[in-house]
mmCIF file of C-alpha atoms and ligand atoms in Angstrom:
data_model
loop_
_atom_site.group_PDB
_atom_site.id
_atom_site.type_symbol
_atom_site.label_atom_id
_atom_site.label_comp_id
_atom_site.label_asym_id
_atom_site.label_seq_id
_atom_site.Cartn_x
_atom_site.Cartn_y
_atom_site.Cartn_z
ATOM 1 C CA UNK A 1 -2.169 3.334 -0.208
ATOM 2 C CA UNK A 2 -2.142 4.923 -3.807
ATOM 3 C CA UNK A 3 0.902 5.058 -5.476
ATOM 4 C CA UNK A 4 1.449 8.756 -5.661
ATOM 5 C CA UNK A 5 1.497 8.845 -2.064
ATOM 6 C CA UNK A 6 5.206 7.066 -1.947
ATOM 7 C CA UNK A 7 7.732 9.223 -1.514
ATOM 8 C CA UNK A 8 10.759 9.139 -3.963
ATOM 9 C CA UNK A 9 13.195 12.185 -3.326
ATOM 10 C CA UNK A 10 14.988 12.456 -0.546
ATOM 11 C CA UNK A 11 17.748 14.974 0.724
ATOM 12 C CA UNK A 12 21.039 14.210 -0.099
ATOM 13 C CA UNK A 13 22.886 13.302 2.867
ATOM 14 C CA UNK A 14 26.180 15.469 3.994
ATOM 15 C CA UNK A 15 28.397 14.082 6.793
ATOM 16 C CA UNK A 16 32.370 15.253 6.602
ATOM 17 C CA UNK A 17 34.812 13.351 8.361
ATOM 18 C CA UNK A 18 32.956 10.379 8.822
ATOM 19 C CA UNK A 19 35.432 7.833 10.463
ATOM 20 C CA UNK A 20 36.964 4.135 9.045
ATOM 21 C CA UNK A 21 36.085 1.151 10.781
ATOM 22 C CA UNK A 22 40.091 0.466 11.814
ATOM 23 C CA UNK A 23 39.823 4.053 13.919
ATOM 24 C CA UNK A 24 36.378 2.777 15.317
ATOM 25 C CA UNK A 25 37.735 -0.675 16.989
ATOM 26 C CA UNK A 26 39.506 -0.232 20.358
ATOM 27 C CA UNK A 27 39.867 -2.932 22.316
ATOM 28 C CA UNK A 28 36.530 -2.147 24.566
ATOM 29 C CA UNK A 29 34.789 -2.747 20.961
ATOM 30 C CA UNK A 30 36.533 -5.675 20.211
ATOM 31 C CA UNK A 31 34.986 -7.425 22.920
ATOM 32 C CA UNK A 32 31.179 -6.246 21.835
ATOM 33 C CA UNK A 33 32.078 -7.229 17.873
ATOM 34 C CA UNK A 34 33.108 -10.710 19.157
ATOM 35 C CA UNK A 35 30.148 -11.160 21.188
ATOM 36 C CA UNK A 36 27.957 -9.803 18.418
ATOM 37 C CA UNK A 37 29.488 -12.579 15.720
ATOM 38 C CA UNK A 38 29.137 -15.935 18.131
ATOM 39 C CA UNK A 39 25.748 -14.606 19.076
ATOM 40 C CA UNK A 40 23.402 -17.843 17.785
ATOM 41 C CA UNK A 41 21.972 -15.461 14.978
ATOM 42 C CA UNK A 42 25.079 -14.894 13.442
ATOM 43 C CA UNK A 43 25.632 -18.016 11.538
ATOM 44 C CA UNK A 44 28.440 -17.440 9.454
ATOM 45 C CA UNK A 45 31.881 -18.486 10.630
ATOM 46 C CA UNK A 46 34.505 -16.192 11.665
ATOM 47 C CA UNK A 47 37.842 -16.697 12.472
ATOM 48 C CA UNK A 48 39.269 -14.347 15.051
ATOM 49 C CA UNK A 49 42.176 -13.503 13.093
ATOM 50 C CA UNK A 50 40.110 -13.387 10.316
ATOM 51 C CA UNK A 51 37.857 -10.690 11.334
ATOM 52 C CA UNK A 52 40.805 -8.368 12.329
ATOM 53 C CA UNK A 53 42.697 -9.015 9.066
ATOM 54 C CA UNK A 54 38.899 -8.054 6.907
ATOM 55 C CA UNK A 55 39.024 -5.353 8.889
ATOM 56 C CA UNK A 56 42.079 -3.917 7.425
ATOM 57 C CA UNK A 57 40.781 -4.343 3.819
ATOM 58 C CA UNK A 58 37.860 -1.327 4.649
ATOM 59 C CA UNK A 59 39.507 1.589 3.804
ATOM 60 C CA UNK A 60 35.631 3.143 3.595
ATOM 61 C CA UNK A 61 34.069 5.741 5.746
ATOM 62 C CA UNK A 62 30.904 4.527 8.004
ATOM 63 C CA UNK A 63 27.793 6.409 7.386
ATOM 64 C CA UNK A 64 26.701 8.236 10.104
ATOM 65 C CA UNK A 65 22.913 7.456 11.449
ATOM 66 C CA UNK A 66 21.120 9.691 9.232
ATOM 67 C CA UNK A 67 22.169 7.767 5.772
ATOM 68 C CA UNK A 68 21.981 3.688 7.018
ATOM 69 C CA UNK A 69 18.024 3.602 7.710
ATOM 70 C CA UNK A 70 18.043 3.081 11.952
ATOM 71 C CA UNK A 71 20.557 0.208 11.410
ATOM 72 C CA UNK A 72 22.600 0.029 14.629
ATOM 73 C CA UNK A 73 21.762 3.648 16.178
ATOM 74 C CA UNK A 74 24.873 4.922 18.338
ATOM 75 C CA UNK A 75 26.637 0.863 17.382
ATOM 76 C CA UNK A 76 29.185 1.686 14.350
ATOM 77 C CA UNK A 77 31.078 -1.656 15.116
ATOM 78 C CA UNK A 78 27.916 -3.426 15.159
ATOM 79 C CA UNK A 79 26.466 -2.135 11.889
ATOM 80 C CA UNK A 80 30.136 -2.294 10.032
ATOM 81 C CA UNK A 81 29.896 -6.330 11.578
ATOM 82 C CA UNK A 82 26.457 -6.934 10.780
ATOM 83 C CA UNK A 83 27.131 -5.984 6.970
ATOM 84 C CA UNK A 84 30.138 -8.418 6.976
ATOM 85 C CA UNK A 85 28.102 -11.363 8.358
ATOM 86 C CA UNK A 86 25.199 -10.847 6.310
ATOM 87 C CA UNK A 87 27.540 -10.834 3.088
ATOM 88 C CA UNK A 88 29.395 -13.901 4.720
ATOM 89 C CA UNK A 89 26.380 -16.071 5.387
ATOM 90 C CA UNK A 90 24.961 -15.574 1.614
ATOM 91 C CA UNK A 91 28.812 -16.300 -0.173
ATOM 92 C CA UNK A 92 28.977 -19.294 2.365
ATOM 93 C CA UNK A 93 25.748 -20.631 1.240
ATOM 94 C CA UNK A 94 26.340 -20.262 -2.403
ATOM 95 C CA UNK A 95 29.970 -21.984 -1.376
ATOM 96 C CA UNK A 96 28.370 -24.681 0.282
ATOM 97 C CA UNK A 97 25.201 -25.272 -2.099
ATOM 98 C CA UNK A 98 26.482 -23.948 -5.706
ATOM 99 C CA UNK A 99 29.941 -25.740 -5.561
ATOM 100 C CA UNK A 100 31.981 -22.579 -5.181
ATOM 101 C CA UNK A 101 31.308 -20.947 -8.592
ATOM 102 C CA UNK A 102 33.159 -17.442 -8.985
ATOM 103 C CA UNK A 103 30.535 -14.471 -7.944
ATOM 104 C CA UNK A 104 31.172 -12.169 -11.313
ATOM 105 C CA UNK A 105 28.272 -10.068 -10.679
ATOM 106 C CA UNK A 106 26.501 -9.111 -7.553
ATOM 107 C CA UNK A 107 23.364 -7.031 -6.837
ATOM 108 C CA UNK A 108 22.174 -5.411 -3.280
ATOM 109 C CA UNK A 109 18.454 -4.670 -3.931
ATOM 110 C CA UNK A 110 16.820 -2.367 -1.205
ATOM 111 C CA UNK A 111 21.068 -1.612 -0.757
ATOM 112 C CA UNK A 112 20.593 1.805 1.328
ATOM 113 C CA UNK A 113 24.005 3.169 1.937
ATOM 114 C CA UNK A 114 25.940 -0.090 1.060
ATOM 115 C CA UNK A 115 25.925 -1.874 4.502
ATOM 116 C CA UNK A 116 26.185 -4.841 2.850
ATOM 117 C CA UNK A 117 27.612 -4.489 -0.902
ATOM 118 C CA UNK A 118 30.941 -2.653 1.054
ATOM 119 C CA UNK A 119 31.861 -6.057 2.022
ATOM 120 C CA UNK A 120 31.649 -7.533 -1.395
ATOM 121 C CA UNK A 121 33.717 -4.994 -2.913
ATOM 122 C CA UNK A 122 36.195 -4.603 0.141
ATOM 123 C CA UNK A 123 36.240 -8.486 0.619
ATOM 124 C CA UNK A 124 36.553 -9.069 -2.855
ATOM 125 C CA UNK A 125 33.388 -11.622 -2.349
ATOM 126 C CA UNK A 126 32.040 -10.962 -6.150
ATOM 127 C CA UNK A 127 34.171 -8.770 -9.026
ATOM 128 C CA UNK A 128 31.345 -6.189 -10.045
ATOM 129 C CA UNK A 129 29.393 -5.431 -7.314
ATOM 130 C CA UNK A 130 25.824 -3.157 -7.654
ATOM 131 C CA UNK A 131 23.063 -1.614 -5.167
ATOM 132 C CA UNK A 132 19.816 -0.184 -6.215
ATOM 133 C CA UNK A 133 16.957 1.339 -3.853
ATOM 134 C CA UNK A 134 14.685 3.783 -4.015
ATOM 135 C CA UNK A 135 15.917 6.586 -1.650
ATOM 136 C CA UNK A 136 18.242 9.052 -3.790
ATOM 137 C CA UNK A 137 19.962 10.043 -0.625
ATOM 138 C CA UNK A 138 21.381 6.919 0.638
ATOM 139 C CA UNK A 139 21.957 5.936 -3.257
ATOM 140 C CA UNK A 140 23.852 9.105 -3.376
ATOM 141 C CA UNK A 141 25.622 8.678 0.062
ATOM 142 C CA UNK A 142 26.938 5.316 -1.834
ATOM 143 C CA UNK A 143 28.128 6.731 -5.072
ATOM 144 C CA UNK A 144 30.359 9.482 -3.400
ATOM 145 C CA UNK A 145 31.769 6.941 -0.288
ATOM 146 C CA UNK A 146 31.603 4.226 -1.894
ATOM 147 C CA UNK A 147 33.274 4.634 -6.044
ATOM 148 C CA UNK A 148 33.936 1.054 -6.712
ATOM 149 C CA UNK A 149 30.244 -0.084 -6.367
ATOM 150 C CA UNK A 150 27.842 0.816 -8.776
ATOM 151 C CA UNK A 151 25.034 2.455 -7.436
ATOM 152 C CA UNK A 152 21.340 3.548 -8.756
ATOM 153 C CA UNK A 153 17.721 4.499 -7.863
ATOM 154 C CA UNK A 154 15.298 2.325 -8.762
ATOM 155 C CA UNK A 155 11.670 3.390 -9.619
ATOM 156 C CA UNK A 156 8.726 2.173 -7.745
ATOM 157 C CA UNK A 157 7.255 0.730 -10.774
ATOM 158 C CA UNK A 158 9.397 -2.839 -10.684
ATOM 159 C CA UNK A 159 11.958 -2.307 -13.342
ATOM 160 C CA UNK A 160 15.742 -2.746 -12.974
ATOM 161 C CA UNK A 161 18.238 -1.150 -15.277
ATOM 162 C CA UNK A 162 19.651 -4.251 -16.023
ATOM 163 C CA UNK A 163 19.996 -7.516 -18.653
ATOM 164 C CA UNK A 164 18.532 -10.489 -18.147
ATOM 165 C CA UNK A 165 20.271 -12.912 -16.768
ATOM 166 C CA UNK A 166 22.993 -10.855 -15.828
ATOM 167 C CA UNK A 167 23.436 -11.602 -11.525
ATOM 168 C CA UNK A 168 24.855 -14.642 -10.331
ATOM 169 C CA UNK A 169 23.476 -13.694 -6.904
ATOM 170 C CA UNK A 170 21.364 -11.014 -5.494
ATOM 171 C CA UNK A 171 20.142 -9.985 -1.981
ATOM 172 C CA UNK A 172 17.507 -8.047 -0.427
ATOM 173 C CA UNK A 173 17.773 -6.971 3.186
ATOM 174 C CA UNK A 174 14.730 -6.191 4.897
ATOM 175 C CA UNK A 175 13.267 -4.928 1.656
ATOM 176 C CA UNK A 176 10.879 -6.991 1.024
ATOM 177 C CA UNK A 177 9.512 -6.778 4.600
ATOM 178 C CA UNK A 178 8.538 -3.399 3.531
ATOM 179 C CA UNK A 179 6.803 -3.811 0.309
ATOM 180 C CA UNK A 180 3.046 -4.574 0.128
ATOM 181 C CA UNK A 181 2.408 -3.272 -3.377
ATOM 182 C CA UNK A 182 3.621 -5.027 -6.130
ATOM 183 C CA UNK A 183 5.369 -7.153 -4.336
ATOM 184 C CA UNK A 184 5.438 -10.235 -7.517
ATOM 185 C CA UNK A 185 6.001 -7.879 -10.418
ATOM 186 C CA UNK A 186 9.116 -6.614 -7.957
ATOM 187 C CA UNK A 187 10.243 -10.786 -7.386
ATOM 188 C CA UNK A 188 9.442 -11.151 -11.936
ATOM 189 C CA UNK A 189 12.026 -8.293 -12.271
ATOM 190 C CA UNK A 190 14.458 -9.884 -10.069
ATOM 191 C CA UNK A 191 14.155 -13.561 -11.840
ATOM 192 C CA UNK A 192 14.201 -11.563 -14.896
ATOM 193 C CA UNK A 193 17.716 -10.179 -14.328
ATOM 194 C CA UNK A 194 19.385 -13.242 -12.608
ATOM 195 C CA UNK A 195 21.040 -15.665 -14.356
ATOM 196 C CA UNK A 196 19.423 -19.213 -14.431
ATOM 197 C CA UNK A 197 20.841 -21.494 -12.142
ATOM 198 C CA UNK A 198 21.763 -17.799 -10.143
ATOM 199 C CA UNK A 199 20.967 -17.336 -6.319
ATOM 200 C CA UNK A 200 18.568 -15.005 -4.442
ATOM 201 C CA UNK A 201 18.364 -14.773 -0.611
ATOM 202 C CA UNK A 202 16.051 -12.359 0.481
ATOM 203 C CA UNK A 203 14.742 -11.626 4.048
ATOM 204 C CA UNK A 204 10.971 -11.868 6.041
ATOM 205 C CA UNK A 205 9.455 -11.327 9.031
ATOM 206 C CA UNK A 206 7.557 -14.614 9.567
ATOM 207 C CA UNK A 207 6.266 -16.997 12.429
ATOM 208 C CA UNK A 208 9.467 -16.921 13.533
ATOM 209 C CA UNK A 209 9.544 -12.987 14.138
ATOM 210 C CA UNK A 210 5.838 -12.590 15.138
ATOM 211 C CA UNK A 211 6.461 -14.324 17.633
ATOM 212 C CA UNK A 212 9.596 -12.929 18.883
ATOM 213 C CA UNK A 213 7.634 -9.388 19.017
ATOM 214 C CA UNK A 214 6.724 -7.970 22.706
ATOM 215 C CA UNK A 215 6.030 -4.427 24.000
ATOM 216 C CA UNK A 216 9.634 -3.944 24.567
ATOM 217 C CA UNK A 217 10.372 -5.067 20.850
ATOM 218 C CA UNK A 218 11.315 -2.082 18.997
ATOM 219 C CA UNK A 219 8.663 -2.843 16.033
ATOM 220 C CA UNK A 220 6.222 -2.773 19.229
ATOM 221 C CA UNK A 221 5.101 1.119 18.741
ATOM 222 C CA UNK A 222 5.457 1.549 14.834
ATOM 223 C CA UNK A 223 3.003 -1.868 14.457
ATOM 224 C CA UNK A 224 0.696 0.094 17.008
ATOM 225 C CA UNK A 225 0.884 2.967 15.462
ATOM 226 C CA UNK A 226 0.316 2.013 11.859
ATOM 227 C CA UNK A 227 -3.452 0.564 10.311
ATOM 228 C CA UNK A 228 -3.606 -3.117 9.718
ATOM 229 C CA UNK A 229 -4.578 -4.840 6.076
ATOM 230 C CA UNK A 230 -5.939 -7.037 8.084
ATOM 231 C CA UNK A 231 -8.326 -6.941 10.913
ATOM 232 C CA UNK A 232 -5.395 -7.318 13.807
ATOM 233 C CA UNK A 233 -5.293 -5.298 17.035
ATOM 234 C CA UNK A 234 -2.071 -4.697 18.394
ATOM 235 C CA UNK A 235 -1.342 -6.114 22.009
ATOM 236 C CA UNK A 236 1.043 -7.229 24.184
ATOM 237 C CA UNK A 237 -0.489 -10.856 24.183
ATOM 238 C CA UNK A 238 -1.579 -10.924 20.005
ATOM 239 C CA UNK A 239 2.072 -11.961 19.376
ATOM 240 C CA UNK A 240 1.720 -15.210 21.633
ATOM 241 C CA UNK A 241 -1.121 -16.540 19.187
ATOM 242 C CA UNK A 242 -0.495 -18.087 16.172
ATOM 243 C CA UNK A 243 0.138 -15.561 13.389
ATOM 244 C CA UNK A 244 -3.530 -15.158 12.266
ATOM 245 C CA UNK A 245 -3.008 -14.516 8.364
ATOM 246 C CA UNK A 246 -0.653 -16.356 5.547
ATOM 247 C CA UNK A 247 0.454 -12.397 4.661
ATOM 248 C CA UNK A 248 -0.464 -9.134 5.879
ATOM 249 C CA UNK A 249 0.739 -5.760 6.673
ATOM 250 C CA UNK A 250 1.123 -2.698 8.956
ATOM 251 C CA UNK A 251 0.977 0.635 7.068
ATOM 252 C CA UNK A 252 2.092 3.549 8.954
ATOM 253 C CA UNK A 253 -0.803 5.960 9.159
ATOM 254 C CA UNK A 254 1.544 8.655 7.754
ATOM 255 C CA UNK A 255 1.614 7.075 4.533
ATOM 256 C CA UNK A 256 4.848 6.736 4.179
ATOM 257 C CA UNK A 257 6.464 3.945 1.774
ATOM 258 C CA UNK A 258 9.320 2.741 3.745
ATOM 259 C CA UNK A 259 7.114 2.569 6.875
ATOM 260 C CA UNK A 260 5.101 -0.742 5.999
ATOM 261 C CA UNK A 261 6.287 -3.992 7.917
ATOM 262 C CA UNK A 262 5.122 -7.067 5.874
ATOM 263 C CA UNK A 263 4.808 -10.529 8.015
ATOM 264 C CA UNK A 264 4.207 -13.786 5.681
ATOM 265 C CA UNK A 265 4.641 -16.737 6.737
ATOM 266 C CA UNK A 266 6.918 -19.633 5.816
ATOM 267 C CA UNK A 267 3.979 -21.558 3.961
ATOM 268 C CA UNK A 268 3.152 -18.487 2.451
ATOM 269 C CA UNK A 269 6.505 -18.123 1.327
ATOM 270 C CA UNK A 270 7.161 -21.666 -0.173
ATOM 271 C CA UNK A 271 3.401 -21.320 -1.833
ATOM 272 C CA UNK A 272 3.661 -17.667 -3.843
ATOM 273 C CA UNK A 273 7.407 -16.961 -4.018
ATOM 274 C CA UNK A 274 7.865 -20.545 -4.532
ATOM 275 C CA UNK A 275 5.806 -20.252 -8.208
ATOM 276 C CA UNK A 276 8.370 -17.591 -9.275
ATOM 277 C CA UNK A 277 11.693 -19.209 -7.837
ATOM 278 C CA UNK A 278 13.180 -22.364 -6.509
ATOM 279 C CA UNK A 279 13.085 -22.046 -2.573
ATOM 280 C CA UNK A 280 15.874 -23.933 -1.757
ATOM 281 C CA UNK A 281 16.493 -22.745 2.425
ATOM 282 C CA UNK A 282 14.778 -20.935 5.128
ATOM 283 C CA UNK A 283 17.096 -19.476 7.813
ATOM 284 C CA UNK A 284 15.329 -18.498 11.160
ATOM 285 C CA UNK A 285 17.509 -15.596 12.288
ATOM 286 C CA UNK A 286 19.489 -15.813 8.638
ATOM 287 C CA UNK A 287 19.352 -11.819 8.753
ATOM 288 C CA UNK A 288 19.194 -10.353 12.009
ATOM 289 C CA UNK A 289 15.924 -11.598 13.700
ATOM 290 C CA UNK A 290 14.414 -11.860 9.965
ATOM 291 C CA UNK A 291 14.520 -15.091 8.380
ATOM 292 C CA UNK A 292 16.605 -15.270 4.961
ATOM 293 C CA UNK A 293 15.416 -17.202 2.054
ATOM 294 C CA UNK A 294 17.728 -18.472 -0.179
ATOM 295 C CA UNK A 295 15.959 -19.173 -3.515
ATOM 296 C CA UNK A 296 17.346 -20.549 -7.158
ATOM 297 C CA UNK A 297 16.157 -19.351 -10.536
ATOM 298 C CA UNK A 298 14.116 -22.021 -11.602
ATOM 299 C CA UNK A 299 16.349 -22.674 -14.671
ATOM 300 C CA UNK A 300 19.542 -24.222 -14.604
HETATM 301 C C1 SAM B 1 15.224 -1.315 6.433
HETATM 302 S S1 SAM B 1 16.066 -0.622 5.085
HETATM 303 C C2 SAM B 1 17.299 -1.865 4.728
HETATM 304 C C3 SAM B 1 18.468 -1.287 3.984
HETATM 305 C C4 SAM B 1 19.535 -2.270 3.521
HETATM 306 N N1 SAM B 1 18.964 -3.361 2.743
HETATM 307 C C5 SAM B 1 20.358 -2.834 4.655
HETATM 308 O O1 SAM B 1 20.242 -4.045 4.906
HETATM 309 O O2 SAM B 1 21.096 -2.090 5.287
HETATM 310 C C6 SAM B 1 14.901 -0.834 3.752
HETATM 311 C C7 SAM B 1 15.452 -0.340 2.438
HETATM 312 O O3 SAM B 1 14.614 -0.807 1.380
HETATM 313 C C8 SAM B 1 14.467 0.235 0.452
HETATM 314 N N2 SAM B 1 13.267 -0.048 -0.349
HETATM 315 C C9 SAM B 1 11.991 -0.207 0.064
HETATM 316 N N3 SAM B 1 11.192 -0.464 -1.000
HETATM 317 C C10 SAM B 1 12.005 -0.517 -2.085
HETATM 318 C C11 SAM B 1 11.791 -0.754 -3.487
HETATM 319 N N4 SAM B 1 10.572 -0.998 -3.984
HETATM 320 N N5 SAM B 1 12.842 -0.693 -4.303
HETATM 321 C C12 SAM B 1 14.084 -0.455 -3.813
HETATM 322 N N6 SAM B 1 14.355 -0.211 -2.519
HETATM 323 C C13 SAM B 1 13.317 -0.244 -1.668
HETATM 324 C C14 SAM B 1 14.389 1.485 1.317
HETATM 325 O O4 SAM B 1 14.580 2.669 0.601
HETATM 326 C C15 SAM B 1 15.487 1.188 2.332
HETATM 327 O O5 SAM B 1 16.741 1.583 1.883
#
């Protein structure tokens, strides 16, 4: 893929009336939102009073399907949960591993429409709380629903808008799994602008995932349909081999830049991000059915 074939500008996105997540939970949903946070996956610890009481701190409207890139199609509850857990399991881990220290300054790379950085504002989990990504539409779906996060586009070229050292932790959902070019001068920028001794978690599709993948999978048809960096046919029975390559990708033969699904696996992971940051934790299912990596700056 060349550069100039990534696309940059999207449409804004215009929903009115989109609804809060108090008017979303009856009491039919409360049952799926509980089942959906003691699932295995979901790590992070909730309290049932807990959840009902963070509930009442999200005075923000949910984006409807168009603006939250096929997170939770038709599943409001779900997404609005899955945001909270994924911003619970990386402020637990820092809690557990960091000692606790204050979050002053938190960045959502890859942040869409804010699944995610809504909870650390709403929650209060970090005091200044930031989201870049490429897609103006979901970055501008953020700014106008979302006024107490700071929101921008990033470019493609890896530069951030940002000081050095200036993040005491930063995340990346299911970003990375969909960047094939330039994928170290992207993890540079990020040391670059957290603060040594800072935390990063970001998520990958690894053993763990290629393995998990069958033709009812929903990645099934978009790996099929999409051409291979490396020489790998798509079937059924591929995914109950090993994973045959350390890193590799599936670009969708559209060309589009979103639309490549990056597998690398946990080696891989420990070998080349490992040179740039401390890996400190590899979460099977830490993000979804991604794993999450928690890594340090390598300075202290
Ligand atoms: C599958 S979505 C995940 C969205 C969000 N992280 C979440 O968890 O809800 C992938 C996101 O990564 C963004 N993205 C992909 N490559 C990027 C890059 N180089 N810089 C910033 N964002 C990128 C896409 O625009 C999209 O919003």
């Amino acid at each position: 893929m060349h550069l100039n074939d990534l696309v940059l500008f999207h449409p804004p996105y215009t929903a009115p009336n989109l609804p809060k997540i108090a008017e979303l939970v009856t009491e039919d949903l409360r049952k799926r939102y509980y089942d959906f946070i003691w699932e295995p996956s979901n790590r992070a610890t909730f309290a049932r009073e807990d959840i009902d009481r963070r509930i009442t701190l999200d005075p923000l409207p949910i984006p409807d399907e168009s603006a939250r890139d096929r997170y939770f199609a038709g599943r409001d509850v779900e997404y609005w949960v899955s945001g909270l857990t994924d911003a619970l399991m990386a402020t637990e881990w820092v809690k557990v591993h960091k000692g606790d220290p204050p979050i002053e300054r938190y960045l959502d790379f890859g942040c869409s429409s804010g699944r995610v950085v809504r909870h650390f504002l709403c929650q209060d989990f970090a005091r200044l709380c930031h989201g870049t990504d490429l897609n103006t539409g979901t970055i501008q779906w953020a700014q106008k629903n979302i006024p107490a996060g700071i929101f921008l586009n990033n470019t493609i070229v890896p530069h951030l808008p940002f000081p050095d050292a200036y993040f005491d932790l930063i995340t990346a959902y299911s970003v990375f799994t969909h960047i094939d070019l330039l994928e170290e001068a992207w993890l540079l920028e990020l040391r670059r602008v957290l603060r040594p001794g800072g935390t990063i978690a970001l998520s990958n599709h690894s053993e763990g995932v290629w393995s998990s993948i069958d033709a009812d999978h929903f990645m099934y048809e978009d790996l099929k349909n999409s051409q291979c960096t490396e020489n790998i046919e798509i079937t059924p029975e591929v995914f109950s081999s090993e994973m045959p390559h350390p890193r590799f990708g599936f670009v969708r033969k559209d060309g589009v830049a979103n639309e490549v699904n990056m597998f690398r696996s946990r080696n891989h992971i420990r070998e080349a991000w490992g040179r740039i940051f401390a890996v400190e934790d590899i979460i099977e299912r830490g993000h979804l059915f991604h794993d999450l990596i928690f890594m340090s700056h390598p300075e202290h």
